[in-house]
Amino acid sequence: MSKYAFSRELRLLTPEHYKKVFQQAHRAGSPHLTILARPNNLDHPRLGLAVPKKQIKTAVGRNRFKRIARESFRLKQNDLPASDFVVIAKKSASELSNEELFKLLDKLWHRLSRPSRG
């Protein structure tokens, strides 16, 4: 797998995948977004995105959020544990600049990649 690829195997594709993560998840959050994580049985992390119209009104805004989240995940995937991650946008996420969103995602990835304490 190329370190630059964002292939199908790195994505959560079915509602069942998402349901599993929502059931028992570790979470890292901020006022702008939440990342849920649940260990998987694979040898790599996978990403899912939840960006509701209700939270980010315009398609341009939703697509920008998803693009930045995917890129942030791609850059961090080698440091992340073998888990399924779901990034959930909140209303205020659309007010962040690209740089602020990247920094926030970095911080949350770091928080979720630490070994759990108990």
Short mmCIF file of C-alpha atoms in Angstrom, two decimals:
data_model
loop_
_atom_site.label_atom_id
_atom_site.label_comp_id
_atom_site.label_asym_id
_atom_site.label_seq_id
_atom_site.Cartn_x
_atom_site.Cartn_y
_atom_site.Cartn_z
CA MET A 1 0.00 0.00 0.00
CA SER A 2 1.45 3.35 -1.00
CA LYS A 3 1.83 5.84 1.80
CA TYR A 4 0.07 8.39 -0.42
CA ALA A 5 -2.97 6.28 -1.23
CA PHE A 6 -6.39 6.75 0.25
CA SER A 7 -7.81 3.53 -1.04
CA ARG A 8 -11.07 1.70 -0.35
CA GLU A 9 -9.44 -0.45 2.31
CA LEU A 10 -8.80 2.66 4.42
CA ARG A 11 -12.47 3.67 4.48
CA LEU A 12 -15.50 2.61 6.45
CA LEU A 13 -17.91 1.69 3.68
CA THR A 14 -21.05 0.13 5.12
CA PRO A 15 -23.61 1.20 7.73
CA GLU A 16 -22.54 -1.85 9.77
CA HIS A 17 -18.97 -0.51 9.97
CA TYR A 18 -20.26 2.82 11.29
CA LYS A 19 -22.70 1.13 13.70
CA LYS A 20 -19.86 -0.86 15.30
CA VAL A 21 -17.82 2.28 15.92
CA PHE A 22 -20.80 4.16 17.38
CA GLN A 23 -21.61 1.31 19.79
CA GLN A 24 -18.40 1.21 21.82
CA ALA A 25 -16.03 4.01 21.04
CA HIS A 26 -13.24 5.96 22.60
CA ARG A 27 -13.83 9.58 21.83
CA ALA A 28 -11.73 12.68 21.46
CA GLY A 29 -13.66 15.87 20.98
CA SER A 30 -13.63 19.60 20.73
CA PRO A 31 -16.36 22.21 20.27
CA HIS A 32 -15.85 21.85 16.48
CA LEU A 33 -15.69 18.10 15.88
CA THR A 34 -15.57 14.70 17.53
CA ILE A 35 -13.54 11.66 16.55
CA LEU A 36 -14.77 8.24 17.64
CA ALA A 37 -12.38 5.28 17.60
CA ARG A 38 -12.81 1.56 18.04
CA PRO A 39 -10.10 -1.10 17.56
CA ASN A 40 -10.49 -3.25 14.44
CA ASN A 41 -9.09 -6.67 13.51
CA LEU A 42 -7.08 -5.34 10.58
CA ASP A 43 -3.46 -4.26 10.43
CA HIS A 44 -4.30 -0.64 9.54
CA PRO A 45 -6.62 2.18 10.60
CA ARG A 46 -9.78 3.08 8.63
CA LEU A 47 -11.63 6.37 8.36
CA GLY A 48 -15.31 7.24 8.19
CA LEU A 49 -16.80 10.73 7.95
CA ALA A 50 -20.12 12.05 9.24
CA VAL A 51 -20.76 15.58 7.97
CA PRO A 52 -24.49 16.31 8.24
CA LYS A 53 -26.18 19.01 6.16
CA LYS A 54 -27.72 20.22 9.38
CA GLN A 55 -24.26 21.01 10.77
CA ILE A 56 -22.46 22.35 7.67
CA LYS A 57 -25.06 23.84 5.35
CA THR A 58 -23.25 24.15 2.01
CA ALA A 59 -21.90 21.33 -0.13
CA VAL A 60 -18.71 23.35 -0.57
CA GLY A 61 -18.28 23.51 3.21
CA ARG A 62 -18.98 19.81 3.71
CA ASN A 63 -16.58 18.84 0.92
CA ARG A 64 -13.86 21.12 2.32
CA PHE A 65 -14.25 19.54 5.75
CA LYS A 66 -14.08 16.01 4.31
CA ARG A 67 -11.07 16.81 2.13
CA ILE A 68 -9.11 18.21 5.07
CA ALA A 69 -10.11 15.33 7.37
CA ARG A 70 -9.02 12.75 4.75
CA GLU A 71 -5.72 14.51 4.15
CA SER A 72 -5.03 14.80 7.88
CA PHE A 73 -5.81 11.08 8.31
CA ARG A 74 -3.59 10.18 5.35
CA LEU A 75 -0.64 12.04 6.87
CA LYS A 76 -1.19 10.49 10.33
CA GLN A 77 -2.25 6.93 9.40
CA ASN A 78 1.21 5.44 10.04
CA ASP A 79 1.13 6.75 13.63
CA LEU A 80 -2.42 5.58 14.37
CA PRO A 81 -3.39 2.25 15.94
CA ALA A 82 -5.37 -0.35 13.96
CA SER A 83 -8.76 1.18 14.68
CA ASP A 84 -11.84 2.42 12.88
CA PHE A 85 -12.22 6.19 13.21
CA VAL A 86 -15.32 8.29 12.53
CA VAL A 87 -14.89 12.06 12.30
CA ILE A 88 -18.13 13.91 13.11
CA ALA A 89 -18.47 17.57 12.16
CA LYS A 90 -20.24 20.12 14.34
CA LYS A 91 -21.69 23.46 13.23
CA SER A 92 -18.71 25.55 14.27
CA ALA A 93 -16.30 23.45 12.16
CA SER A 94 -17.23 25.51 9.10
CA GLU A 95 -15.92 28.66 10.83
CA LEU A 96 -12.38 27.28 11.15
CA SER A 97 -9.69 28.02 8.60
CA ASN A 98 -8.04 25.08 6.85
CA GLU A 99 -4.95 25.53 9.03
CA GLU A 100 -6.97 25.62 12.28
CA LEU A 101 -8.88 22.50 11.24
CA PHE A 102 -5.62 20.66 10.43
CA LYS A 103 -4.13 21.60 13.82
CA LEU A 104 -7.25 20.49 15.66
CA LEU A 105 -7.37 17.16 13.81
CA ASP A 106 -3.66 16.63 14.55
CA LYS A 107 -4.27 17.17 18.25
CA LEU A 108 -7.21 14.75 18.31
CA TRP A 109 -5.35 12.05 16.30
CA HIS A 110 -2.51 12.34 18.79
CA ARG A 111 -4.90 11.97 21.73
CA LEU A 112 -6.46 8.84 20.19
CA SER A 113 -3.12 7.26 19.25
CA ARG A 114 -1.85 7.20 22.84
CA PRO A 115 -2.24 3.87 24.62
CA SER A 116 -5.35 3.91 26.78
CA ARG A 117 -4.85 4.17 30.51
CA GLY A 118 -7.21 1.56 31.87
#
